[in-house]
PDB file of C-alpha atoms in Angstrom:
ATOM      1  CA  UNK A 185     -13.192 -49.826  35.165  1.00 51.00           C
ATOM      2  CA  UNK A 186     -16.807 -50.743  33.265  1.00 51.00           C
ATOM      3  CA  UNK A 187     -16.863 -53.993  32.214  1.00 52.00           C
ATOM      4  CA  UNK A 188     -17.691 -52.860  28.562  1.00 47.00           C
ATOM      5  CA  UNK A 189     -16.424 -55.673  26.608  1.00 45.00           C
ATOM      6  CA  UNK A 190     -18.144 -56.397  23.171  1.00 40.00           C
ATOM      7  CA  UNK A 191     -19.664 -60.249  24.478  1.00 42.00           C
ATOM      8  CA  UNK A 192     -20.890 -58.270  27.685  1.00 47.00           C
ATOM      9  CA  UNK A 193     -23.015 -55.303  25.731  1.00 45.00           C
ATOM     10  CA  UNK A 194     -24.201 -58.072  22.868  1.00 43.00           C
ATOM     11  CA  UNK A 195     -25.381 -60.641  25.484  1.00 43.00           C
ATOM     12  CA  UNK A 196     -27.338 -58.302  27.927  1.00 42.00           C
ATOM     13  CA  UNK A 197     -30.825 -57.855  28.323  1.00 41.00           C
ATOM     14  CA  UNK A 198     -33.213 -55.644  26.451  1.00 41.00           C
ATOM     15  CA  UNK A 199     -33.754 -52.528  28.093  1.00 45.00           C
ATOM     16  CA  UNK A 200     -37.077 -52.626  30.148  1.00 45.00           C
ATOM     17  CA  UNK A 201     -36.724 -48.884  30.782  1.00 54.00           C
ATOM     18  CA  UNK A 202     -34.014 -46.089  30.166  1.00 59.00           C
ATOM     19  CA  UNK A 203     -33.434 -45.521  33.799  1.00 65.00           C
ATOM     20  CA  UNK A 204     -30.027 -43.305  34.751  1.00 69.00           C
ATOM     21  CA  UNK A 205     -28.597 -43.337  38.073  1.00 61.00           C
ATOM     22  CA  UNK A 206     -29.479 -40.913  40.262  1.00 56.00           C
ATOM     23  CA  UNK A 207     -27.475 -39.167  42.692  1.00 55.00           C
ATOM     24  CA  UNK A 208     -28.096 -40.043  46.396  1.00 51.00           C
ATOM     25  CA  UNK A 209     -30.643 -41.846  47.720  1.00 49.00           C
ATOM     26  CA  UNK A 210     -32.991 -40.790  44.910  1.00 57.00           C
ATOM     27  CA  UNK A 211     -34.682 -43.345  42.473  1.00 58.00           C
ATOM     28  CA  UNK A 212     -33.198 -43.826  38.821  1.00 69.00           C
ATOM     29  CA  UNK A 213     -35.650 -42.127  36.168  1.00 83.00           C
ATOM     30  CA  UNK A 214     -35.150 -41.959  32.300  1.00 90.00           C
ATOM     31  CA  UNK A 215     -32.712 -39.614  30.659  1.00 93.00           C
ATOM     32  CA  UNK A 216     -35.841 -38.447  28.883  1.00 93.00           C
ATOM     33  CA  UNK A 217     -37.147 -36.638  31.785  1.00 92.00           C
ATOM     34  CA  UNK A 218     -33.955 -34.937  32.486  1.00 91.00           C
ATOM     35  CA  UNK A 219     -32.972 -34.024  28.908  1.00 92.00           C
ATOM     36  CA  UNK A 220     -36.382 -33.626  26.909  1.00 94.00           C
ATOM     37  CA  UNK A 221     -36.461 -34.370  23.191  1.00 95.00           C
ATOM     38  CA  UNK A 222     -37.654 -31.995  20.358  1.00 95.00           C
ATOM     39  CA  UNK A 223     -40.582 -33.240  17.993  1.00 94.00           C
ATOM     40  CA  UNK A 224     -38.071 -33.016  15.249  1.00 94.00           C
ATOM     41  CA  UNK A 225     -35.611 -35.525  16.889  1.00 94.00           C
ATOM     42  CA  UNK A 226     -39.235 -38.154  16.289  1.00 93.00           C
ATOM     43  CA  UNK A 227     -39.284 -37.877  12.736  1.00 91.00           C
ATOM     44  CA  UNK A 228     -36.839 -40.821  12.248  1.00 89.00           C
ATOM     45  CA  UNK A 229     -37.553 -44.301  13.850  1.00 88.00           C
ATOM     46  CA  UNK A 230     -35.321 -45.802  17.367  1.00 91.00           C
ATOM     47  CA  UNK A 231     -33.059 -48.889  16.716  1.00 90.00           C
ATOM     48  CA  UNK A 232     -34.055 -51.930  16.582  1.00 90.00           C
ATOM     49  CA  UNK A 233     -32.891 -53.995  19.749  1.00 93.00           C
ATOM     50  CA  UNK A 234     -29.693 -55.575  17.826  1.00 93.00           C
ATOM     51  CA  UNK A 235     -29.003 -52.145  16.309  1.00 91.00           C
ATOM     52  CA  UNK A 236     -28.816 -50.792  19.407  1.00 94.00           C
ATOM     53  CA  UNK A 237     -26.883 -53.270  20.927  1.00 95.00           C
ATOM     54  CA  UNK A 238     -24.638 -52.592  18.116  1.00 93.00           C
ATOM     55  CA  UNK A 239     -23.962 -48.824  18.600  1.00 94.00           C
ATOM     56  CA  UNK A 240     -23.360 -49.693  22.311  1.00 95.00           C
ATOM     57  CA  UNK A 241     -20.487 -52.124  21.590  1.00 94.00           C
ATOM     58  CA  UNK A 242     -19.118 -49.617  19.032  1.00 93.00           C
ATOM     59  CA  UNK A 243     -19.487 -46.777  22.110  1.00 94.00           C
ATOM     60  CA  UNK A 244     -17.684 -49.450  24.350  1.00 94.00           C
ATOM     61  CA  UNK A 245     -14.584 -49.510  22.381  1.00 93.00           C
ATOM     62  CA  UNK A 246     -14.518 -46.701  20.880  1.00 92.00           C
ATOM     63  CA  UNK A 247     -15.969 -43.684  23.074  1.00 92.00           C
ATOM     64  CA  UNK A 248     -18.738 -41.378  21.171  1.00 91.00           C
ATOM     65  CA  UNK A 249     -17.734 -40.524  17.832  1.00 89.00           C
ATOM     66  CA  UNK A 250     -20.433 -37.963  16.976  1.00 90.00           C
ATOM     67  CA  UNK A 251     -21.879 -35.266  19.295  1.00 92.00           C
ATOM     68  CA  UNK A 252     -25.395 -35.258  20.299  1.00 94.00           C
ATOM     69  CA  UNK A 253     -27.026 -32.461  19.458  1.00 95.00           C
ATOM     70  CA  UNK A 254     -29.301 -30.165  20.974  1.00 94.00           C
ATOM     71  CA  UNK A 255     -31.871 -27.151  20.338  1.00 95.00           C
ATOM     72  CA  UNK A 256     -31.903 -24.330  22.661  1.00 91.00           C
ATOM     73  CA  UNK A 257     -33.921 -21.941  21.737  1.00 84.00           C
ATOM     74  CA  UNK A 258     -37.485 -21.609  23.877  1.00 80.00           C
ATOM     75  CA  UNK A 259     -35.455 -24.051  26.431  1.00 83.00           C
ATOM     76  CA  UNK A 260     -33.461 -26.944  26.113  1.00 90.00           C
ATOM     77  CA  UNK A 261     -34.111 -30.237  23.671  1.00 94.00           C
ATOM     78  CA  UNK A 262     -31.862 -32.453  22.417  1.00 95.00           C
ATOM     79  CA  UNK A 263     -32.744 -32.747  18.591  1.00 95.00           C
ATOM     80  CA  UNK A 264     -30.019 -35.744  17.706  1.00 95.00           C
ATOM     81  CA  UNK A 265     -28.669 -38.535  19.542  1.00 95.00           C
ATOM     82  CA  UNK A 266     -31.598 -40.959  21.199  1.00 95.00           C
ATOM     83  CA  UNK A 267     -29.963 -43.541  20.004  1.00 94.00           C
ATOM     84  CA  UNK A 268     -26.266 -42.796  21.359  1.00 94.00           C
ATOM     85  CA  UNK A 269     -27.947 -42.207  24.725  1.00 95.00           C
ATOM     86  CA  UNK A 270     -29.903 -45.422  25.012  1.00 95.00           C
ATOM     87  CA  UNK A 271     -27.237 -47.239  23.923  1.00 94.00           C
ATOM     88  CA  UNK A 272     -25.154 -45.298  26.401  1.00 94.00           C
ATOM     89  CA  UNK A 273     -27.762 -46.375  29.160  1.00 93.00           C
ATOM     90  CA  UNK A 274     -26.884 -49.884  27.676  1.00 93.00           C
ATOM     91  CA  UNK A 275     -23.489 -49.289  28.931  1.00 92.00           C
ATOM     92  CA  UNK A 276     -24.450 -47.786  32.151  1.00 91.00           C
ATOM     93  CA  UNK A 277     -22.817 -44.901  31.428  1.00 92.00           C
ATOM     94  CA  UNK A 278     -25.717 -41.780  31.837  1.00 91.00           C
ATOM     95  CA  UNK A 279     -25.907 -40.293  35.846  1.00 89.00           C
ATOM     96  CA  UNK A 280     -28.233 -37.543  36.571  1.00 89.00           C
ATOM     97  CA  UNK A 281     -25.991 -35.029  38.256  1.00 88.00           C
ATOM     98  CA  UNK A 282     -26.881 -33.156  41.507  1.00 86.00           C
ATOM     99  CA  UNK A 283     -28.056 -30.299  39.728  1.00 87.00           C
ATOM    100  CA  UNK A 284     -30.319 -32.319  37.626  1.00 87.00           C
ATOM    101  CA  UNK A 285     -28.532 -33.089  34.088  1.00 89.00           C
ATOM    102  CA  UNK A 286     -27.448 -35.870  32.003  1.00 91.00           C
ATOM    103  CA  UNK A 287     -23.720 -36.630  33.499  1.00 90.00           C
ATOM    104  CA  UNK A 288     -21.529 -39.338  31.552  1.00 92.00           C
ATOM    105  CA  UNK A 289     -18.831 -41.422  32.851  1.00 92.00           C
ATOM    106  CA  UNK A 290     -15.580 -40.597  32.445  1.00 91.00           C
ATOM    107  CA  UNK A 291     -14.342 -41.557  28.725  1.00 92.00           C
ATOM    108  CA  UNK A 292      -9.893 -41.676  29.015  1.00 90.00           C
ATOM    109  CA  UNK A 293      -9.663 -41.473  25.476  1.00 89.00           C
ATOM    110  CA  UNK A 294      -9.167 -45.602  25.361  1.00 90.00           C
ATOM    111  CA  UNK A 295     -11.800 -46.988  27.648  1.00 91.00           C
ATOM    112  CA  UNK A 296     -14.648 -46.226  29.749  1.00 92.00           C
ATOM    113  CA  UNK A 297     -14.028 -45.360  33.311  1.00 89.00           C
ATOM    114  CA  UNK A 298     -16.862 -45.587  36.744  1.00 86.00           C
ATOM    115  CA  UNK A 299     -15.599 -42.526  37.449  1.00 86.00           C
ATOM    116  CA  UNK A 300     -17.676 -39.457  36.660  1.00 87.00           C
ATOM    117  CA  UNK A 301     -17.268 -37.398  33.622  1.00 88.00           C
ATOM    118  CA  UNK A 302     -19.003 -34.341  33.892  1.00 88.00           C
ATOM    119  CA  UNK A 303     -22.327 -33.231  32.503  1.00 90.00           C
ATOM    120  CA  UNK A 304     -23.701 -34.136  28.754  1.00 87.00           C
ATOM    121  CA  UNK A 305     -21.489 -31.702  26.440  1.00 84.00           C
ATOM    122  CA  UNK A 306     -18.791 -30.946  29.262  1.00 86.00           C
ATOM    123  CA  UNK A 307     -17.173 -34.454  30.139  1.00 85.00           C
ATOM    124  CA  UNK A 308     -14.296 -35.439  27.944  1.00 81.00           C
ATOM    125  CA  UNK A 309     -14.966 -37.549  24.523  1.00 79.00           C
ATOM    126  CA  UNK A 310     -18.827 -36.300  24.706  1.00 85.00           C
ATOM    127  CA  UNK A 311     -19.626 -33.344  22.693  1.00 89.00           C
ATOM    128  CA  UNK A 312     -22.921 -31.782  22.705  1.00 90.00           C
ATOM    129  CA  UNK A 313     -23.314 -29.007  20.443  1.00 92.00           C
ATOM    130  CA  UNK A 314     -26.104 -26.587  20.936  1.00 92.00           C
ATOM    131  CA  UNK A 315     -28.371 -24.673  17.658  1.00 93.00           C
ATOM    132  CA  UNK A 316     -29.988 -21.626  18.195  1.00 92.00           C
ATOM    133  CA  UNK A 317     -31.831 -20.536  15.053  1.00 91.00           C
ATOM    134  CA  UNK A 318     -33.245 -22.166  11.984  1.00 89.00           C
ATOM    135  CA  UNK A 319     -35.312 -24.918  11.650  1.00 91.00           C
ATOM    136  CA  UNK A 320     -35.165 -27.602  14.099  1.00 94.00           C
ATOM    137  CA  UNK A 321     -36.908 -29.795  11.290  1.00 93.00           C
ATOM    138  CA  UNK A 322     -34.600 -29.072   8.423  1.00 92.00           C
ATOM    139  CA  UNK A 323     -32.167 -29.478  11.144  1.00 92.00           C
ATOM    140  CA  UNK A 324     -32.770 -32.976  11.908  1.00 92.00           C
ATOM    141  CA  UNK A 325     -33.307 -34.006   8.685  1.00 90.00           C
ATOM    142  CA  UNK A 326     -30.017 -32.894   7.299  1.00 88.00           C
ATOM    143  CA  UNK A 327     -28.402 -34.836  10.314  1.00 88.00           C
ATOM    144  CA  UNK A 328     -30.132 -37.918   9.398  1.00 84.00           C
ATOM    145  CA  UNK A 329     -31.115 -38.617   6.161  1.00 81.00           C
ATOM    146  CA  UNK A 330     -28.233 -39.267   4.651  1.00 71.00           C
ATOM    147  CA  UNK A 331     -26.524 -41.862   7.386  1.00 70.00           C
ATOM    148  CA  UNK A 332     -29.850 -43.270   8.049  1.00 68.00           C
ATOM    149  CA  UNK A 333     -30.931 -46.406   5.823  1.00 71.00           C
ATOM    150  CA  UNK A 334     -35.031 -45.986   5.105  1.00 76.00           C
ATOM    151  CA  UNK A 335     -36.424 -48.066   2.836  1.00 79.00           C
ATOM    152  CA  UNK A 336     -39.609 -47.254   0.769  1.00 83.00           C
ATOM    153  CA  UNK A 337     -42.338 -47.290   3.271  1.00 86.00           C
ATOM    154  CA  UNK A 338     -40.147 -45.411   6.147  1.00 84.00           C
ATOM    155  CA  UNK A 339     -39.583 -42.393   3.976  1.00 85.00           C
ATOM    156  CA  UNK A 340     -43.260 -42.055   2.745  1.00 90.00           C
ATOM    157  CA  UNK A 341     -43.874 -42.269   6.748  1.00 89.00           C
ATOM    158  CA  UNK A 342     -40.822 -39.581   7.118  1.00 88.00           C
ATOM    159  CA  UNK A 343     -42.694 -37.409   4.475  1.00 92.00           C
ATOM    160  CA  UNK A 344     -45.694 -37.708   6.318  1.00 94.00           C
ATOM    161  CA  UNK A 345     -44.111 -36.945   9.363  1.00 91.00           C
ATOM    162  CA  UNK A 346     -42.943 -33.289   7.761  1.00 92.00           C
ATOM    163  CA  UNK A 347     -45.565 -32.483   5.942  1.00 95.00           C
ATOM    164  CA  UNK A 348     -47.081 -32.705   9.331  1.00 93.00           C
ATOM    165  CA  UNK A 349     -44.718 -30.649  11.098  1.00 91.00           C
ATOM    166  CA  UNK A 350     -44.162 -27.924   8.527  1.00 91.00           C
ATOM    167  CA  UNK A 351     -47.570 -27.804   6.254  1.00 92.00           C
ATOM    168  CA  UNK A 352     -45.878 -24.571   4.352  1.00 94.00           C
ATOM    169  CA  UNK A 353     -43.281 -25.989   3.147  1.00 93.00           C
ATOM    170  CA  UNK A 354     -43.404 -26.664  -0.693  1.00 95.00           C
ATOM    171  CA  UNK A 355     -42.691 -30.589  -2.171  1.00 95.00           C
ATOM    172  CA  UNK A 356     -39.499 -29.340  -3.673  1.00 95.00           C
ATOM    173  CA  UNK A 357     -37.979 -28.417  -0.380  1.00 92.00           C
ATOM    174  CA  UNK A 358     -39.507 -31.394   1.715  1.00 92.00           C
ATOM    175  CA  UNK A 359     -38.150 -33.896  -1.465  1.00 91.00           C
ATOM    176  CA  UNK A 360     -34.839 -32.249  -1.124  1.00 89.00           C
ATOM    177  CA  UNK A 361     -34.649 -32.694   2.829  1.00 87.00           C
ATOM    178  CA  UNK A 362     -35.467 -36.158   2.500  1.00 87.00           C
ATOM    179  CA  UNK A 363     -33.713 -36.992  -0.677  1.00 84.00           C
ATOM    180  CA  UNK A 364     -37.097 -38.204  -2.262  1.00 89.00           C
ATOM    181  CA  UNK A 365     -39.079 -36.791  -5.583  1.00 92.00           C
ATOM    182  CA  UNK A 366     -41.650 -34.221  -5.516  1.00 93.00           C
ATOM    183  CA  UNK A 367     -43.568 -36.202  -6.891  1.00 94.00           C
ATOM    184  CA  UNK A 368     -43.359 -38.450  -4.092  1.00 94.00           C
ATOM    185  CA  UNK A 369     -44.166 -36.031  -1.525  1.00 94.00           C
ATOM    186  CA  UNK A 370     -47.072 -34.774  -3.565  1.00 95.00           C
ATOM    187  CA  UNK A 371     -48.426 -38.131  -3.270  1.00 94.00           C
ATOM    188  CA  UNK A 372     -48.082 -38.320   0.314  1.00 94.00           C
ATOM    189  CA  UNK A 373     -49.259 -35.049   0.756  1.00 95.00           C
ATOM    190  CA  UNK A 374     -52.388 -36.139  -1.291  1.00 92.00           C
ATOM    191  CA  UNK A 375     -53.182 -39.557   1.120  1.00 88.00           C
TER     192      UNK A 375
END
């Protein structure tokens, strides 16, 4: 079984990449490169270190509460869950599988085990739910905003972000996504 235990995950070293294991003989390489993220999944900020370190203990003991999310239309992106897979990486926890996915360690419904689990979406206790129309921005806002904690500066940066990504879009509909004034995003659409 993975030593997963709470003192293990907060007293090991910062990342210094977000290698997986590879099958075979190959070399490790970053989930990103298997699994490749949508622009919309960027509008929020990563972790902080502790954060992170955080999520991975609560992963540890718990399994992964929330699925990860992905976009699928014009190929495959995930939209939501950076943060559950680098703390998952933490863990050690991600494989790439032989056909080239994100594969996860076998979750028993109590612990963590070194056994294989099955690709990202089929292996027990880690859902990956799939969206195949709308808008991968509204999308990821609505998915975020409300269990993320931004303070003042982060959501004028958020606004920017959208107002960036979708130009069109009015202030009413960009304050609502991002539970801000119009008036705010009028004056970050102004800057």
């Amino acid at each position: 079984m993975l030593d997963t235990s709470i003192a293990n995950v907060n007293s090991s070293p910062a990342p210094q990449s977000q290698d997986i294991l590879a099958p075979g003989p190959k070399p490790a390489r970053p989930w990103r490169d298997i699994l490749k993220v949508h622009p919309a999944a960027e509008l929020f900020p990563l972790m902080a270190e502790a954060e992170l370190k955080e999520l991975a203990s609560d992963i540890a003991k718990n399994g992964l509460r929330a699925p990860i999310v992905g976009w699928a239309l014009d190929g495959q992106f995930l939209l939501d869950g950076r943060n559950r897979l680098d703390a998952m990486v933490l863990l050690g926890l991600l494989y790439e599988t032989t056909d080239h996915h994100v594969g996860v360690k076998k979750w028993t419904g109590k612990q963590w085990s070194d056994q294989p689990g099955g690709r990202l979406g089929y292996a027990p206790g880690c859902e990956f739910k799939n969206f195949y129309d709308g808008d991968p921005h509204a999308l990821a806002l609505s998915l975020n905003v409300h269990r993320r904690h931004l303070n003042a500066e982060q959501k004028r940066e958020l606004i920017a972000k959208v107002l960036k990504a979708t130009p069109g879009v009015s202030n009413v509909t960009i304050a609502k996504q991002t539970k801000t004034s119009d008036k705010t995003v009028a004056a970050v659409r102004s800057d």
